[in-house]
Tab-separated table of N, CA, C and O in Angstrom:
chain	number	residue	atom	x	y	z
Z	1	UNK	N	-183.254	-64.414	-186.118
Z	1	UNK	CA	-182.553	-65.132	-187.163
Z	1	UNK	C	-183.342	-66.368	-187.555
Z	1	UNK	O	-184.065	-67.030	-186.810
Z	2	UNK	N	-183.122	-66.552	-188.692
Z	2	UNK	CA	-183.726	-67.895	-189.227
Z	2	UNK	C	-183.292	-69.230	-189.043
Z	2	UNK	O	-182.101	-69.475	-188.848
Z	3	UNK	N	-184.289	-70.247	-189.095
Z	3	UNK	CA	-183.438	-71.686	-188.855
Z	3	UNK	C	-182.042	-72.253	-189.650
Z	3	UNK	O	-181.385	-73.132	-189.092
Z	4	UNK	N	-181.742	-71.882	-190.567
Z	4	UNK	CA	-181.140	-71.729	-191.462
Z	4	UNK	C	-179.151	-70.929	-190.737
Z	4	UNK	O	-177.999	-71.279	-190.996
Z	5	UNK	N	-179.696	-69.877	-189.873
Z	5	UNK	CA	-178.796	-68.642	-189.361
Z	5	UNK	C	-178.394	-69.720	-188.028
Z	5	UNK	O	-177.213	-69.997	-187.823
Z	6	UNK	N	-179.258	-70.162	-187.348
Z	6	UNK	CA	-178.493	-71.132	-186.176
Z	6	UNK	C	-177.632	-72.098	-186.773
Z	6	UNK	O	-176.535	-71.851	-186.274
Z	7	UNK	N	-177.502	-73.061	-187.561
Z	7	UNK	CA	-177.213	-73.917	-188.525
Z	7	UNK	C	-175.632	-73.514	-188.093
Z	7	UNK	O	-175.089	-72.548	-188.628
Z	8	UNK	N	-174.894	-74.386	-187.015
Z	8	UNK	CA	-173.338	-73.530	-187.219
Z	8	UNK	C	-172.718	-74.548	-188.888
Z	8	UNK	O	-171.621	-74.236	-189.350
Z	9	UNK	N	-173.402	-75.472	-189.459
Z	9	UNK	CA	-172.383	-75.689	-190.473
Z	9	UNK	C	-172.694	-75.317	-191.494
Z	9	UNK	O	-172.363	-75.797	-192.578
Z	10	UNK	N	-173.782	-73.859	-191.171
Z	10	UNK	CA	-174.025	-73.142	-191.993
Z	10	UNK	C	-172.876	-71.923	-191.679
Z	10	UNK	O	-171.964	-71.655	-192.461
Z	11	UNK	N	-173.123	-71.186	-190.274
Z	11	UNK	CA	-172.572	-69.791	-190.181
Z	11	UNK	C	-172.122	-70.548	-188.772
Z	11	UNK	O	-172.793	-71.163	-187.943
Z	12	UNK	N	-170.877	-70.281	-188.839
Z	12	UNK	CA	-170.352	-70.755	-187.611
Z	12	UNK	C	-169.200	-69.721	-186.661
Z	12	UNK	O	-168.265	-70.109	-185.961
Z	13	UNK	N	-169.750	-68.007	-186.988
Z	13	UNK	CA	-168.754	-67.135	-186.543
Z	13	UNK	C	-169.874	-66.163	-186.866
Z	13	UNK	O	-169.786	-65.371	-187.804
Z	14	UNK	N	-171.254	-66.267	-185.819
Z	14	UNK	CA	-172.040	-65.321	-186.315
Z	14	UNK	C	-171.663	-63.187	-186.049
Z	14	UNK	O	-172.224	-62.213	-186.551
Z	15	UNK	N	-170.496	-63.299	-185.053
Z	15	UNK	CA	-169.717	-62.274	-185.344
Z	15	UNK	C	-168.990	-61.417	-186.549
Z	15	UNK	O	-168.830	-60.201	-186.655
Z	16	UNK	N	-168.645	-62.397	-187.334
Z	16	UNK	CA	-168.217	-62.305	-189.132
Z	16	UNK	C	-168.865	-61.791	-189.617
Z	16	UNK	O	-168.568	-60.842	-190.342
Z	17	UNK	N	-170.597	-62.419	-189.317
Z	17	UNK	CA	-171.264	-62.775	-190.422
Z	17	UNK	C	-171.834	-60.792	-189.867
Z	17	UNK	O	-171.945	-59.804	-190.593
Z	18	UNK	N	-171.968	-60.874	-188.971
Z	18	UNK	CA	-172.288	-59.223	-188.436
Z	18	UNK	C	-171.791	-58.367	-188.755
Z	18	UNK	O	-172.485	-57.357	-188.876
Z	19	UNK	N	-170.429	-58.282	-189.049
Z	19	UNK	CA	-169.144	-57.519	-189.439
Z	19	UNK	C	-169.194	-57.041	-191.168
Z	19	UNK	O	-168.614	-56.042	-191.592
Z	20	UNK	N	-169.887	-57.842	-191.892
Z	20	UNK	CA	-170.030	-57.725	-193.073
Z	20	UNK	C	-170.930	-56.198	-193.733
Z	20	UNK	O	-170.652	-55.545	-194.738
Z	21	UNK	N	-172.041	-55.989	-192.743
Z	21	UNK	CA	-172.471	-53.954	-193.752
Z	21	UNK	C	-171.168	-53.431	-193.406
Z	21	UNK	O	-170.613	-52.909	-194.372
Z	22	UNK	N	-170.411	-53.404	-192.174
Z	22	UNK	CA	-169.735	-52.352	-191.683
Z	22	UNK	C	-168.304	-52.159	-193.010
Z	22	UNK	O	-167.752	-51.135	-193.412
Z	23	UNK	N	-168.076	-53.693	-193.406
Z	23	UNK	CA	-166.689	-53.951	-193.832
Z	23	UNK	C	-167.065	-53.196	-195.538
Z	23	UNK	O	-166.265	-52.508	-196.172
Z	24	UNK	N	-168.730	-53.632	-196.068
Z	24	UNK	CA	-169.149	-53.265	-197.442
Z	24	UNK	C	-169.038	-51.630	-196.965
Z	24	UNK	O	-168.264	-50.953	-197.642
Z	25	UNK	N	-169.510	-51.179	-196.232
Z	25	UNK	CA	-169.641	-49.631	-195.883
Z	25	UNK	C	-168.281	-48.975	-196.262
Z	25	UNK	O	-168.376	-48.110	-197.133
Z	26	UNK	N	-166.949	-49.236	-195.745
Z	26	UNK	CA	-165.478	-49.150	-195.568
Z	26	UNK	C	-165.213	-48.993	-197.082
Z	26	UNK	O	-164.749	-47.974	-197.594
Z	27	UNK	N	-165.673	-50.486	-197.952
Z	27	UNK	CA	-165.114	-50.650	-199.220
Z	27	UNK	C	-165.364	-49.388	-200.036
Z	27	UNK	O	-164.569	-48.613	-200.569
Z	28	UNK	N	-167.410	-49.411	-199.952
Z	28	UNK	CA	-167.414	-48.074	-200.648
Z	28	UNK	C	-167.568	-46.963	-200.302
Z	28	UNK	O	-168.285	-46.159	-200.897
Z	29	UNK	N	-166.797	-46.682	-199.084
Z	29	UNK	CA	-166.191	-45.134	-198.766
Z	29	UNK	C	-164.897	-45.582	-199.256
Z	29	UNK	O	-164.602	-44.561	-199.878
Z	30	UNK	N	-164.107	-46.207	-199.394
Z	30	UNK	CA	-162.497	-46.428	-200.071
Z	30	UNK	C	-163.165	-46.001	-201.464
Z	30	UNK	O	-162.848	-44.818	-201.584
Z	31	UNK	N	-163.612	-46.217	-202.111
Z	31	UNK	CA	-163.966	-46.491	-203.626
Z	31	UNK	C	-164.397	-45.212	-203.991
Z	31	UNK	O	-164.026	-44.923	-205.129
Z	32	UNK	N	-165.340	-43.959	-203.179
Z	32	UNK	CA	-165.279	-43.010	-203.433
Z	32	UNK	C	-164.505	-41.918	-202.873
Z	32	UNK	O	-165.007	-40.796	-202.818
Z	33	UNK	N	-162.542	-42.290	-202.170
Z	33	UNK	CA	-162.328	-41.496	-201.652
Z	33	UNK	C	-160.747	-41.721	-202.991
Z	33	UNK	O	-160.207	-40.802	-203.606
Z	34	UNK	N	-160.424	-43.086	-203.055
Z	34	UNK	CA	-159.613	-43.293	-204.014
Z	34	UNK	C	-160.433	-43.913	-205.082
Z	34	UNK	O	-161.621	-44.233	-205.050
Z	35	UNK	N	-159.435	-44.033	-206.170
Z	35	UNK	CA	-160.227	-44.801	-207.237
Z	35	UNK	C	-161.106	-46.704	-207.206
Z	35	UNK	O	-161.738	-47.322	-208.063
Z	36	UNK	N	-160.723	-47.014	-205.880
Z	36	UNK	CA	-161.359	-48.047	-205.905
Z	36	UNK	C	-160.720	-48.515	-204.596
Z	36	UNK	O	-159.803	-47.877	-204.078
Z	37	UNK	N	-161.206	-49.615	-204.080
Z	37	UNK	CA	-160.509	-49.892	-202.516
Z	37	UNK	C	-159.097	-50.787	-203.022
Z	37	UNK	O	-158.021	-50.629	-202.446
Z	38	UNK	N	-159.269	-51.732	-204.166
Z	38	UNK	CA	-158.442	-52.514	-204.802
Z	38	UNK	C	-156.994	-51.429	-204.980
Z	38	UNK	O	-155.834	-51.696	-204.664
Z	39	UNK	N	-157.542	-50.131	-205.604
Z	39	UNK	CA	-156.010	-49.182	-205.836
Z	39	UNK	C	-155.663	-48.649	-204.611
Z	39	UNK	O	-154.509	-48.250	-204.458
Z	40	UNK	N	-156.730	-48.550	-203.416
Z	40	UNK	CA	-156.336	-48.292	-202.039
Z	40	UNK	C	-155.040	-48.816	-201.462
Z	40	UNK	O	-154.020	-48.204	-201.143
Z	41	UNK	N	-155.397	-50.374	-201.399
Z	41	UNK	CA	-154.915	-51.074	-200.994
Z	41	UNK	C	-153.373	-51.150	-201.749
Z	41	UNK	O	-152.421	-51.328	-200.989
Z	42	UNK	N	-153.147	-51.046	-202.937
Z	42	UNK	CA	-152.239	-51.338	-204.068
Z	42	UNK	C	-151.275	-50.127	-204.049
Z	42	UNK	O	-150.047	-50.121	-204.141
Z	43	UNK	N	-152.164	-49.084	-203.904
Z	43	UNK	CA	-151.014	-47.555	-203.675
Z	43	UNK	C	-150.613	-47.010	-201.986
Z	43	UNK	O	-150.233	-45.940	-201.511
Z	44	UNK	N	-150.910	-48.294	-201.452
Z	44	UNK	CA	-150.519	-48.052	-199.473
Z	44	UNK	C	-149.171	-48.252	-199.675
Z	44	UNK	O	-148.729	-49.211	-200.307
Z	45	UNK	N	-148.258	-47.090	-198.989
Z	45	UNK	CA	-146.620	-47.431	-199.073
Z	45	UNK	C	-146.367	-48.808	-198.797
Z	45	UNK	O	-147.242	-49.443	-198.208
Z	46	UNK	N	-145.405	-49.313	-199.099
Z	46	UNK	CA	-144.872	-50.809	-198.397
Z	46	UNK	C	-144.717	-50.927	-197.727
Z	46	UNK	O	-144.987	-51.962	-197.117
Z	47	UNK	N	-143.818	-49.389	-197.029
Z	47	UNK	CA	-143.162	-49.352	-195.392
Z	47	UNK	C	-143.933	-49.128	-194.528
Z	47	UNK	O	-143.518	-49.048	-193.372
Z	48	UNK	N	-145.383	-48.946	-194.846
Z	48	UNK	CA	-146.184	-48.405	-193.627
Z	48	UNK	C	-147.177	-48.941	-193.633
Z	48	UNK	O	-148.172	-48.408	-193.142
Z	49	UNK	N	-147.227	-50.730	-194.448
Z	49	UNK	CA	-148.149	-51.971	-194.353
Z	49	UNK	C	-149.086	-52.091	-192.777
Z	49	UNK	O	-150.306	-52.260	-192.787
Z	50	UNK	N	-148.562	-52.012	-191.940
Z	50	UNK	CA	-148.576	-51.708	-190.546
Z	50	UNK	C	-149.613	-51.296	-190.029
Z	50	UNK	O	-150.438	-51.885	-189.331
Z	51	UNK	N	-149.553	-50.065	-190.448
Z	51	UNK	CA	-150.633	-48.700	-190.601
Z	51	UNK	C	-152.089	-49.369	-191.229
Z	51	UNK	O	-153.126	-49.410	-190.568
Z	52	UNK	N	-151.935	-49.986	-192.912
Z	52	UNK	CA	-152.892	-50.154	-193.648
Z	52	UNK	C	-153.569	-51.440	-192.298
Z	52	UNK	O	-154.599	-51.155	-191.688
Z	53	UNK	N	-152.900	-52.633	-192.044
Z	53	UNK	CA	-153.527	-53.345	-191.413
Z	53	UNK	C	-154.526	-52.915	-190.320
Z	53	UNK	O	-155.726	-53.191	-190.322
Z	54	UNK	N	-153.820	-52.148	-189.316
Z	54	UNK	CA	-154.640	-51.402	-188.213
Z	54	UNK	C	-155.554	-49.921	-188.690
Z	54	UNK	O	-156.155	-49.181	-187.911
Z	55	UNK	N	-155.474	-49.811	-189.766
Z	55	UNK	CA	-156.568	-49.169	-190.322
Z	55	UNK	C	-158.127	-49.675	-191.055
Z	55	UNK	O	-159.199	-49.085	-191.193
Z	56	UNK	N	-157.600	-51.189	-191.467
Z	56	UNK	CA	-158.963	-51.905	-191.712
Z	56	UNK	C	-159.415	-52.964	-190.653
Z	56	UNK	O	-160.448	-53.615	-190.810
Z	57	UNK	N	-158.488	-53.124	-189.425
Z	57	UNK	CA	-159.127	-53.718	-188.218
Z	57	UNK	C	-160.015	-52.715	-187.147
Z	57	UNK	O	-160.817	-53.129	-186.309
Z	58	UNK	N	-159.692	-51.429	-187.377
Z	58	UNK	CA	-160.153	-50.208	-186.855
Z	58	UNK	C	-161.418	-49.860	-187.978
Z	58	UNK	O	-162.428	-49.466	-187.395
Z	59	UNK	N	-161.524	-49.916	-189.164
Z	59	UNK	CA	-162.882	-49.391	-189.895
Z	59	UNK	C	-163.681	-50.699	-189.647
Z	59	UNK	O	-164.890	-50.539	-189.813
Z	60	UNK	N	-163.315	-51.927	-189.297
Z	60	UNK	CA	-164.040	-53.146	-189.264
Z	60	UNK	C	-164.794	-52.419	-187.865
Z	60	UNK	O	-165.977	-52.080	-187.853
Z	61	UNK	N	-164.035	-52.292	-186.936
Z	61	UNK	CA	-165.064	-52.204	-185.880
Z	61	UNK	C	-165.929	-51.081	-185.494
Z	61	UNK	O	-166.750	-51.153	-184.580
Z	62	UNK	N	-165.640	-49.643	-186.494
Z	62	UNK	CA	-166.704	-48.567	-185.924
Z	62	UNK	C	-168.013	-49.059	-186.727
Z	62	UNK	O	-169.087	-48.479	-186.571
């Protein structure tokens, strides 16, 4: 990492900052499985909010 990447009042959760291909990866497999991750998210039942949460804390981490 660069001098810049130690910098915590630059990046101060370099775990986050790691997490980020996996989370872009997620978006656009949502985007080519529904019409976009935005209508993903928008057409998830209400009652089974639950589900949607532990489904993007679970694609965050494979």
């Amino acid at each position: 990492m660069g001098e810049k990447a130690q910098d915590p009042k630059i990046i101060r959760h370099m775990t986050k900052v790691m997490s980020i291909p996996a989370n872009a990866a997620m978006i656009q497999a949502a985007r080519y499985e529904h019409e976009s991750f935005a209508q993903m998210v928008a057409d998830w039942p209400k009652e089974t909010i639950v589900e949607l949460w532990a489904y993007l804390k679970n694609t965050e981490q494979d």
